[in-house]
Amino acid sequence: MTLKELSQLYYLNREIERDQERLEKLRASASAPGAPNYDGMPKNPSFENRLERYIAEIVDLEAIIQAKITQCLHERARLERYIAEIPDSLTRQIFQLRFINGLTWVQIAFSVGGGNTEEGVRKRVYRYLEQENKGEK
């Protein structure tokens, strides 16, 4: 597995966060002052058209977010299966913390302890991947 493949879960999670922020902004815009109020009274059609656009965007974005969440679940399962096959316990922990939990190298070094440094845990990952990729060729 490559570093790019291992990082997909992280990037999917960031995409979901950005989409959720955008969704909140859309919802706020749809309910902002000046948005139509459906109380049965005649309204300006341009307000109703704007609300319909917001609702359509919200529904589309909710579907996109849900699809990405499903993709995240599949990606996480794939990564967990891969990490479970790593023979060394410390290396497994580092991979888990980095690629599943999304921690920084500093946070990982602190978490695993044992005098491990940021550089040490990072190099351990890169060496493992390099060794594994040499074995596949």
PDB file of C-alpha atoms in Angstrom:
ATOM      1  CA  MET A   1       0.000   0.000   0.000  1.00  0.00           C
ATOM      2  CA  THR A   2       1.240   3.497  -0.747  1.00  0.00           C
ATOM      3  CA  LEU A   3       1.300   6.573   1.454  1.00  0.00           C
ATOM      4  CA  LYS A   4      -1.289   8.147  -0.845  1.00  0.00           C
ATOM      5  CA  GLU A   5      -3.660   5.207  -0.357  1.00  0.00           C
ATOM      6  CA  LEU A   6      -3.127   5.295   3.391  1.00  0.00           C
ATOM      7  CA  SER A   7      -3.944   9.015   3.507  1.00  0.00           C
ATOM      8  CA  GLN A   8      -7.304   8.763   1.718  1.00  0.00           C
ATOM      9  CA  LEU A   9      -9.316   8.426   4.941  1.00  0.00           C
ATOM     10  CA  TYR A  10      -7.770  11.623   6.300  1.00  0.00           C
ATOM     11  CA  TYR A  11      -8.626  13.573   3.152  1.00  0.00           C
ATOM     12  CA  LEU A  12     -12.149  12.158   2.972  1.00  0.00           C
ATOM     13  CA  ASN A  13     -12.753  13.274   6.554  1.00  0.00           C
ATOM     14  CA  ARG A  14     -11.531  16.803   5.708  1.00  0.00           C
ATOM     15  CA  GLU A  15     -13.838  16.891   2.677  1.00  0.00           C
ATOM     16  CA  ILE A  16     -16.788  15.897   4.837  1.00  0.00           C
ATOM     17  CA  GLU A  17     -15.952  18.612   7.370  1.00  0.00           C
ATOM     18  CA  ARG A  18     -15.820  21.262   4.624  1.00  0.00           C
ATOM     19  CA  ASP A  19     -19.080  20.012   3.099  1.00  0.00           C
ATOM     20  CA  GLN A  20     -20.782  20.079   6.504  1.00  0.00           C
ATOM     21  CA  GLU A  21     -19.621  23.669   7.047  1.00  0.00           C
ATOM     22  CA  ARG A  22     -21.011  24.583   3.635  1.00  0.00           C
ATOM     23  CA  LEU A  23     -24.278  22.836   4.507  1.00  0.00           C
ATOM     24  CA  GLU A  24     -24.612  24.869   7.717  1.00  0.00           C
ATOM     25  CA  LYS A  25     -24.041  28.086   5.759  1.00  0.00           C
ATOM     26  CA  LEU A  26     -26.700  27.073   3.227  1.00  0.00           C
ATOM     27  CA  ARG A  27     -29.169  26.291   5.997  1.00  0.00           C
ATOM     28  CA  ALA A  28     -28.430  29.632   7.653  1.00  0.00           C
ATOM     29  CA  SER A  29     -28.909  31.445   4.335  1.00  0.00           C
ATOM     30  CA  ALA A  30     -32.197  29.658   3.710  1.00  0.00           C
ATOM     31  CA  SER A  31     -33.541  30.748   7.086  1.00  0.00           C
ATOM     32  CA  ALA A  32     -31.996  34.237   7.063  1.00  0.00           C
ATOM     33  CA  PRO A  33     -34.146  37.333   7.422  1.00  0.00           C
ATOM     34  CA  GLY A  34     -35.757  38.066   4.106  1.00  0.00           C
ATOM     35  CA  ALA A  35     -36.234  34.392   3.342  1.00  0.00           C
ATOM     36  CA  PRO A  36     -39.844  33.615   2.525  1.00  0.00           C
ATOM     37  CA  ASN A  37     -42.201  32.610   5.270  1.00  0.00           C
ATOM     38  CA  TYR A  38     -44.856  30.153   4.147  1.00  0.00           C
ATOM     39  CA  ASP A  39     -47.822  31.516   6.035  1.00  0.00           C
ATOM     40  CA  GLY A  40     -50.330  31.473   3.186  1.00  0.00           C
ATOM     41  CA  MET A  41     -49.938  35.138   2.343  1.00  0.00           C
ATOM     42  CA  PRO A  42     -48.994  36.182  -1.190  1.00  0.00           C
ATOM     43  CA  LYS A  43     -45.251  36.668  -1.566  1.00  0.00           C
ATOM     44  CA  ASN A  44     -42.778  37.992  -4.032  1.00  0.00           C
ATOM     45  CA  PRO A  45     -41.979  35.046  -6.384  1.00  0.00           C
ATOM     46  CA  SER A  46     -38.254  35.841  -6.395  1.00  0.00           C
ATOM     47  CA  PHE A  47     -38.055  34.999  -2.663  1.00  0.00           C
ATOM     48  CA  GLU A  48     -39.771  31.661  -3.227  1.00  0.00           C
ATOM     49  CA  ASN A  49     -37.415  30.829  -6.094  1.00  0.00           C
ATOM     50  CA  ARG A  50     -34.429  31.591  -3.881  1.00  0.00           C
ATOM     51  CA  LEU A  51     -35.715  29.311  -1.124  1.00  0.00           C
ATOM     52  CA  GLU A  52     -36.352  26.529  -3.641  1.00  0.00           C
ATOM     53  CA  ARG A  53     -32.750  26.857  -4.861  1.00  0.00           C
ATOM     54  CA  TYR A  54     -31.451  26.680  -1.288  1.00  0.00           C
ATOM     55  CA  ILE A  55     -33.553  23.619  -0.543  1.00  0.00           C
ATOM     56  CA  ALA A  56     -32.357  21.873  -3.710  1.00  0.00           C
ATOM     57  CA  GLU A  57     -28.714  22.671  -2.853  1.00  0.00           C
ATOM     58  CA  ILE A  58     -29.196  21.462   0.719  1.00  0.00           C
ATOM     59  CA  VAL A  59     -30.735  18.165  -0.400  1.00  0.00           C
ATOM     60  CA  ASP A  60     -27.953  17.597  -2.956  1.00  0.00           C
ATOM     61  CA  LEU A  61     -25.215  18.420  -0.454  1.00  0.00           C
ATOM     62  CA  GLU A  62     -26.748  16.131   2.179  1.00  0.00           C
ATOM     63  CA  ALA A  63     -26.684  13.271  -0.343  1.00  0.00           C
ATOM     64  CA  ILE A  64     -23.050  14.022  -1.227  1.00  0.00           C
ATOM     65  CA  ILE A  65     -22.066  14.053   2.450  1.00  0.00           C
ATOM     66  CA  GLN A  66     -23.849  10.763   3.061  1.00  0.00           C
ATOM     67  CA  ALA A  67     -22.066   9.153   0.106  1.00  0.00           C
ATOM     68  CA  LYS A  68     -18.699  10.366   1.424  1.00  0.00           C
ATOM     69  CA  ILE A  69     -19.499   9.027   4.898  1.00  0.00           C
ATOM     70  CA  THR A  70     -20.239   5.623   3.360  1.00  0.00           C
ATOM     71  CA  GLN A  71     -16.990   5.815   1.407  1.00  0.00           C
ATOM     72  CA  CYS A  72     -15.180   6.697   4.681  1.00  0.00           C
ATOM     73  CA  LEU A  73     -16.564   3.605   6.378  1.00  0.00           C
ATOM     74  CA  HIS A  74     -15.332   1.384   3.549  1.00  0.00           C
ATOM     75  CA  GLU A  75     -11.940   3.093   3.487  1.00  0.00           C
ATOM     76  CA  ARG A  76     -11.563   2.762   7.256  1.00  0.00           C
ATOM     77  CA  ALA A  77     -12.377  -0.961   7.113  1.00  0.00           C
ATOM     78  CA  ARG A  78      -9.831  -1.430   4.327  1.00  0.00           C
ATOM     79  CA  LEU A  79      -7.145   0.400   6.312  1.00  0.00           C
ATOM     80  CA  GLU A  80      -7.939  -1.521   9.488  1.00  0.00           C
ATOM     81  CA  ARG A  81      -7.556  -4.830   7.633  1.00  0.00           C
ATOM     82  CA  TYR A  82      -4.232  -3.689   6.198  1.00  0.00           C
ATOM     83  CA  ILE A  83      -2.936  -2.442   9.566  1.00  0.00           C
ATOM     84  CA  ALA A  84      -4.028  -5.634  11.336  1.00  0.00           C
ATOM     85  CA  GLU A  85      -1.640  -7.579   9.099  1.00  0.00           C
ATOM     86  CA  ILE A  86       1.425  -5.561  10.174  1.00  0.00           C
ATOM     87  CA  PRO A  87       3.494  -8.002  12.262  1.00  0.00           C
ATOM     88  CA  ASP A  88       5.110  -5.506  14.664  1.00  0.00           C
ATOM     89  CA  SER A  89       2.905  -4.126  17.456  1.00  0.00           C
ATOM     90  CA  LEU A  90       4.584  -0.706  17.664  1.00  0.00           C
ATOM     91  CA  THR A  91       4.394  -0.221  13.918  1.00  0.00           C
ATOM     92  CA  ARG A  92       0.711  -1.218  13.977  1.00  0.00           C
ATOM     93  CA  GLN A  93       0.054   1.344  16.723  1.00  0.00           C
ATOM     94  CA  ILE A  94       1.817   4.074  14.768  1.00  0.00           C
ATOM     95  CA  PHE A  95      -0.120   3.268  11.580  1.00  0.00           C
ATOM     96  CA  GLN A  96      -3.393   3.225  13.543  1.00  0.00           C
ATOM     97  CA  LEU A  97      -2.706   6.566  15.199  1.00  0.00           C
ATOM     98  CA  ARG A  98      -1.585   8.218  11.979  1.00  0.00           C
ATOM     99  CA  PHE A  99      -3.884   6.865   9.303  1.00  0.00           C
ATOM    100  CA  ILE A 100      -7.036   5.954  11.247  1.00  0.00           C
ATOM    101  CA  ASN A 101      -6.985   8.532  14.057  1.00  0.00           C
ATOM    102  CA  GLY A 102      -5.302  11.271  12.004  1.00  0.00           C
ATOM    103  CA  LEU A 103      -2.777  12.301  14.667  1.00  0.00           C
ATOM    104  CA  THR A 104       0.326  14.332  13.885  1.00  0.00           C
ATOM    105  CA  TRP A 105       3.777  12.772  14.158  1.00  0.00           C
ATOM    106  CA  VAL A 106       4.390  14.693  17.402  1.00  0.00           C
ATOM    107  CA  GLN A 107       1.133  13.409  18.910  1.00  0.00           C
ATOM    108  CA  ILE A 108       1.999   9.855  17.839  1.00  0.00           C
ATOM    109  CA  ALA A 109       5.479  10.011  19.393  1.00  0.00           C
ATOM    110  CA  PHE A 110       3.956  11.261  22.650  1.00  0.00           C
ATOM    111  CA  SER A 111       1.217   8.633  22.564  1.00  0.00           C
ATOM    112  CA  VAL A 112       3.454   5.615  21.984  1.00  0.00           C
ATOM    113  CA  GLY A 113       6.085   6.922  24.402  1.00  0.00           C
ATOM    114  CA  GLY A 114       9.188   4.845  24.983  1.00  0.00           C
ATOM    115  CA  GLY A 115      11.518   7.656  23.964  1.00  0.00           C
ATOM    116  CA  ASN A 116      10.154   7.680  20.437  1.00  0.00           C
ATOM    117  CA  THR A 117      10.512  10.991  18.643  1.00  0.00           C
ATOM    118  CA  GLU A 118       8.460  12.611  15.926  1.00  0.00           C
ATOM    119  CA  GLU A 119      11.189  11.805  13.420  1.00  0.00           C
ATOM    120  CA  GLY A 120      11.541   8.240  14.698  1.00  0.00           C
ATOM    121  CA  VAL A 121       7.882   7.296  14.269  1.00  0.00           C
ATOM    122  CA  ARG A 122       7.719   8.978  10.870  1.00  0.00           C
ATOM    123  CA  LYS A 123      10.793   7.095   9.664  1.00  0.00           C
ATOM    124  CA  ARG A 124       9.382   3.836  10.994  1.00  0.00           C
ATOM    125  CA  VAL A 125       6.317   4.255   8.751  1.00  0.00           C
ATOM    126  CA  TYR A 126       8.328   5.213   5.684  1.00  0.00           C
ATOM    127  CA  ARG A 127      10.789   2.360   6.181  1.00  0.00           C
ATOM    128  CA  TYR A 128       7.982  -0.147   6.621  1.00  0.00           C
ATOM    129  CA  LEU A 129       6.279   1.036   3.433  1.00  0.00           C
ATOM    130  CA  GLU A 130       9.549   1.037   1.504  1.00  0.00           C
ATOM    131  CA  GLN A 131      10.353  -2.491   2.689  1.00  0.00           C
ATOM    132  CA  GLU A 132       6.852  -3.725   1.894  1.00  0.00           C
ATOM    133  CA  ASN A 133       6.889  -2.178  -1.583  1.00  0.00           C
ATOM    134  CA  LYS A 134      10.273  -3.774  -2.341  1.00  0.00           C
ATOM    135  CA  GLY A 135       8.792  -7.150  -1.386  1.00  0.00           C
ATOM    136  CA  GLU A 136       5.936  -6.727  -3.878  1.00  0.00           C
ATOM    137  CA  LYS A 137       8.244  -6.122  -6.841  1.00  0.00           C
TER     138      LYS A 137
END
